[in-house]
């Protein structure tokens, strides 16, 4: 596989990217997050483990959804965590909007080729 995009550079996204890089599942792993500098920092941390874990997967981070262009797989780990006073329905309502936006980005930047259907 050439490229995997992970939307959400929090704990789950970071762990997923580290695992994919160590296993050399793809030539490139890109982390995408709306938090400024977060995906870039996570990507740098993972890239710096390459000599120790002996992998050469390229790991990058971006705040721009266009960075997922060319990804064969998009993993979505993004979402808003439940905060005190929020019901599960409140979290669901917020995260449905988050996921809708991410799906729009995937369809725009990393659509599945029609030959794959």
Coordinates of N, CA and C in Angstrom, one line a residue:
X1 N 0.9 -1.2 0.0 CA 0.0 0.0 0.0 C 0.9 1.2 0.0
X2 N 0.5 2.2 -0.7 CA 1.3 3.4 -0.8 C 1.0 4.5 0.3
X3 N -0.3 4.7 0.6 CA -0.6 5.8 1.5 C -1.8 5.5 2.4
X4 N -1.7 5.8 3.7 CA -2.8 5.7 4.6 C -2.9 7.1 5.2
X5 N -4.2 7.6 5.3 CA -4.4 8.9 6.0 C -5.2 8.6 7.3
X6 N -4.8 9.3 8.3 CA -5.5 9.1 9.6 C -6.1 10.5 10.0
X7 N -7.4 10.6 10.1 CA -8.0 11.9 10.5 C -8.2 11.8 12.0
X8 N -7.5 12.7 12.7 CA -7.6 12.7 14.1 C -6.2 12.3 14.7
X9 N -5.5 13.3 15.2 CA -4.1 13.0 15.7 C -4.1 13.0 17.2
X10 N -5.2 12.5 17.8 CA -5.2 12.3 19.3 C -4.5 11.0 19.7
X11 N -4.9 10.5 20.8 CA -4.2 9.2 21.3 C -4.5 8.1 20.4
X12 N -5.7 7.9 19.9 CA -6.0 6.7 19.0 C -5.3 6.9 17.7
X13 N -5.4 8.1 17.1 CA -4.7 8.4 15.8 C -3.2 8.2 15.9
X14 N -2.7 8.7 17.0 CA -1.2 8.6 17.2 C -0.8 7.1 17.3
X15 N -1.5 6.3 18.1 CA -1.2 4.9 18.2 C -1.4 4.2 16.9
X16 N -2.4 4.5 16.2 CA -2.6 3.8 14.9 C -1.5 4.1 13.9
X17 N -1.1 5.4 13.9 CA 0.0 5.8 13.0 C 1.3 5.1 13.4
X18 N 1.6 5.0 14.7 CA 2.8 4.4 15.1 C 2.8 2.9 14.7
X19 N 1.7 2.2 14.9 CA 1.6 0.8 14.6 C 1.8 0.6 13.1
X20 N 1.1 1.4 12.3 CA 1.1 1.3 10.8 C 2.6 1.5 10.3
X21 N 3.2 2.5 10.9 CA 4.6 2.8 10.5 C 5.5 1.7 10.9
X22 N 5.4 1.2 12.1 CA 6.3 0.1 12.5 C 6.1 -1.2 11.7
X23 N 4.9 -1.4 11.3 CA 4.6 -2.6 10.5 C 4.9 -2.4 9.0
X24 N 5.2 -1.2 8.7 CA 5.4 -0.8 7.3 C 4.3 -1.2 6.4
X25 N 3.1 -0.9 6.9 CA 1.8 -1.3 6.2 C 1.7 -0.4 4.9
X26 N 2.2 0.8 5.0 CA 2.2 1.7 3.8 C 3.5 2.4 3.7
X27 N 3.8 2.9 2.5 CA 5.0 3.7 2.3 C 4.9 5.1 3.1
X28 N 3.6 5.6 3.2 CA 3.4 6.9 3.8 C 2.2 6.8 4.7
X29 N 2.3 7.5 5.9 CA 1.2 7.6 6.8 C 1.1 9.1 7.0
X30 N -0.1 9.7 6.8 CA -0.3 11.1 7.0 C -1.4 11.3 8.1
X31 N -1.1 12.1 9.1 CA -2.0 12.4 10.2 C -2.6 13.8 9.9
X32 N -3.9 13.9 10.0 CA -4.6 15.1 9.7 C -5.5 15.5 10.9
X33 N -5.4 16.7 11.4 CA -6.2 17.2 12.5 C -6.4 18.7 12.4
X34 N -7.5 19.2 13.0 CA -7.8 20.6 12.9 C -7.0 21.4 14.0
X35 N -6.5 20.7 15.0 CA -5.7 21.4 16.0 C -4.3 21.8 15.4
X36 N -4.1 23.1 15.4 CA -2.9 23.6 14.8 C -1.6 23.0 15.4
X37 N -0.7 22.5 14.6 CA 0.6 21.9 15.0 C 0.5 20.5 15.6
X38 N -0.7 20.1 16.0 CA -0.8 18.8 16.6 C -0.4 17.6 15.7
X39 N -0.9 17.5 14.5 CA -0.5 16.4 13.7 C 0.9 16.4 13.3
X40 N 1.5 17.6 13.1 CA 2.9 17.8 12.7 C 3.8 17.3 13.9
X41 N 3.4 17.6 15.1 CA 4.2 17.2 16.3 C 4.1 15.7 16.5
X42 N 2.9 15.1 16.3 CA 2.8 13.7 16.5 C 3.6 12.9 15.4
X43 N 3.5 13.4 14.2 CA 4.2 12.8 13.0 C 5.7 12.9 13.3
X44 N 6.2 14.0 13.8 CA 7.7 14.1 14.1 C 8.1 13.1 15.2
X45 N 7.3 13.0 16.2 CA 7.6 12.1 17.3 C 7.7 10.6 16.8
X46 N 6.7 10.3 15.9 CA 6.7 8.9 15.4 C 7.9 8.7 14.4
X47 N 8.2 9.7 13.6 CA 9.3 9.6 12.7 C 10.6 9.4 13.4
X48 N 10.7 10.1 14.6 CA 12.0 10.0 15.3 C 12.2 8.6 16.0
X49 N 11.1 7.8 16.0 CA 11.3 6.4 16.5 C 11.8 5.4 15.4
X50 N 11.8 5.9 14.2 CA 12.2 5.0 13.1 C 13.5 4.3 13.3
X51 N 14.6 4.9 13.7 CA 15.8 4.2 13.9 C 15.7 3.1 15.0
X52 N 15.0 3.3 16.0 CA 14.8 2.4 17.1 C 14.0 1.2 16.6
X53 N 12.9 1.4 16.0 CA 12.0 0.4 15.5 C 12.3 -0.2 14.1
X54 N 13.2 0.5 13.5 CA 13.7 0.1 12.1 C 12.6 0.0 11.1
X55 N 12.0 1.2 10.9 CA 11.1 1.3 9.8 C 11.4 2.5 8.9
X56 N 11.0 2.5 7.7 CA 11.3 3.6 6.8 C 10.0 4.2 6.2
X57 N 8.9 4.0 6.9 CA 7.6 4.6 6.5 C 7.7 6.1 6.7
X58 N 7.3 6.9 5.7 CA 7.3 8.3 5.8 C 6.0 8.7 6.6
X59 N 6.2 9.5 7.7 CA 5.1 9.9 8.5 C 5.1 11.4 8.5
X60 N 3.9 12.0 8.1 CA 3.8 13.4 8.1 C 2.5 13.9 8.8
X61 N 2.4 15.1 9.0 CA 1.2 15.7 9.6 C 0.7 16.9 8.9
X62 N -0.6 17.2 9.0 CA -1.1 18.4 8.3 C -2.4 18.8 8.9
X63 N -2.7 20.1 8.8 CA -4.0 20.6 9.2 C -4.9 20.7 8.0
X64 N -4.4 20.4 6.8 CA -5.2 20.5 5.5 C -5.7 19.2 5.1
X65 N -7.0 19.0 5.0 CA -7.6 17.8 4.5 C -7.1 17.3 3.2
X66 N -6.6 18.2 2.3 CA -6.1 17.9 1.0 C -4.9 17.0 1.1
X67 N -4.3 16.9 2.3 CA -3.1 16.0 2.5 C -3.5 14.5 2.4
X68 N -4.8 14.2 2.4 CA -5.2 12.8 2.3 C -5.3 12.4 0.8
X69 N -5.0 13.3 -0.1 CA -5.1 13.0 -1.5 C -4.2 11.8 -1.8
X70 N -4.7 10.8 -2.5 CA -4.0 9.7 -2.9 C -4.0 8.5 -1.9
X71 N -4.6 8.7 -0.8 CA -4.7 7.7 0.3 C -5.6 6.6 -0.2
X72 N -5.1 5.4 0.0 CA -5.9 4.2 -0.4 C -6.8 3.8 0.8
X73 N -6.4 4.2 2.0 CA -7.2 3.9 3.2 C -7.3 5.2 4.0
X74 N -8.4 5.5 4.5 CA -8.6 6.7 5.4 C -9.2 6.1 6.7
X75 N -8.4 6.3 7.8 CA -8.9 5.9 9.1 C -9.4 7.1 9.9
X76 N -10.6 7.1 10.4 CA -11.1 8.2 11.1 C -11.1 7.9 12.6
X77 N -10.4 8.7 13.4 CA -10.3 8.6 14.8 C -10.8 9.9 15.5
X78 N -11.2 10.9 14.7 CA -11.5 12.2 15.2 C -12.9 12.2 15.8
X79 N -13.1 13.1 16.7 CA -14.4 13.2 17.4 C -14.2 14.1 18.7
X80 N -15.3 14.5 19.2 CA -15.3 15.4 20.4 C -15.6 14.4 21.6
X81 N -14.7 14.5 22.6 CA -15.0 13.7 23.8 C -16.1 14.2 24.6
X82 N -16.7 13.3 25.4 CA -17.8 13.7 26.3 C -17.3 14.5 27.4
X83 N -17.9 15.6 27.7 CA -17.5 16.5 28.7 C -18.5 16.5 29.9
X84 N -18.1 16.9 31.1 CA -19.1 16.9 32.2 C -20.4 17.6 31.8
X85 N -21.5 17.0 32.2 CA -22.8 17.6 31.9 C -23.3 17.3 30.5
X86 N -22.5 16.7 29.7 CA -23.0 16.3 28.4 C -23.6 14.9 28.4
X87 N -24.8 14.8 27.7 CA -25.4 13.4 27.6 C -24.7 12.7 26.4
X88 N -24.9 11.4 26.3 CA -24.4 10.7 25.2 C -25.0 11.2 23.9
X89 N -26.3 11.6 24.0 CA -26.9 12.2 22.8 C -26.3 13.5 22.4
X90 N -25.9 14.3 23.3 CA -25.2 15.6 23.0 C -23.9 15.3 22.2
X91 N -23.1 14.3 22.7 CA -21.9 13.9 22.1 C -22.1 13.4 20.7
X92 N -23.2 12.6 20.6 CA -23.5 12.0 19.3 C -23.9 13.1 18.3
X93 N -24.7 14.1 18.7 CA -25.1 15.1 17.8 C -23.9 15.9 17.3
X94 N -23.0 16.2 18.2 CA -21.8 16.9 17.8 C -20.9 16.1 16.8
X95 N -20.7 14.8 17.2 CA -19.8 14.0 16.4 C -20.4 13.6 15.0
X96 N -21.7 13.6 14.9 CA -22.3 13.3 13.6 C -21.9 14.4 12.6
X97 N -21.9 15.7 13.1 CA -21.5 16.8 12.3 C -20.0 16.7 11.9
X98 N -19.2 16.3 12.9 CA -17.8 16.1 12.7 C -17.5 15.1 11.6
X99 N -18.2 13.9 11.7 CA -18.0 12.9 10.7 C -18.5 13.3 9.4
X100 N -19.7 14.0 9.3 CA -20.2 14.4 8.0 C -19.2 15.3 7.3
X101 N -18.5 16.2 8.0 CA -17.5 17.0 7.4 C -16.3 16.2 7.0
X102 N -15.9 15.2 7.7 CA -14.8 14.4 7.4 C -15.1 13.5 6.1
X103 N -16.3 13.0 6.1 CA -16.7 12.2 4.9 C -16.7 13.1 3.6
X104 N -17.2 14.4 3.8 CA -17.1 15.3 2.6 C -15.6 15.5 2.2
X105 N -14.7 15.6 3.2 CA -13.3 15.8 2.8 C -12.8 14.5 2.1
X106 N -13.1 13.4 2.6 CA -12.7 12.1 2.0 C -13.2 12.0 0.5
X107 N -14.5 12.3 0.3 CA -15.0 12.3 -1.0 C -14.4 13.3 -2.0
X108 N -14.0 14.4 -1.4 CA -13.3 15.4 -2.2 C -11.9 15.1 -2.5
X109 N -11.1 14.6 -1.5 CA -9.7 14.5 -1.7 C -9.2 13.1 -1.9
X110 N -9.9 12.1 -1.4 CA -9.5 10.7 -1.5 C -10.6 9.7 -1.9
X111 N -11.3 10.0 -3.0 CA -12.4 9.2 -3.3 C -11.9 7.8 -3.8
X112 N -12.7 6.8 -3.6 CA -12.4 5.5 -4.0 C -12.5 5.4 -5.6
X113 N -11.5 4.9 -6.3 CA -11.7 4.9 -7.7 C -12.8 4.0 -8.2
X114 N -13.5 4.4 -9.2 CA -14.7 3.7 -9.7 C -14.3 2.3 -10.1
X115 N -13.1 2.0 -10.4 CA -12.6 0.7 -10.8 C -12.6 -0.3 -9.6
X116 N -12.6 0.3 -8.4 CA -12.6 -0.5 -7.2 C -14.0 -1.0 -6.8
X117 N -15.0 -0.6 -7.4 CA -16.4 -0.9 -7.0 C -16.7 -2.3 -7.5

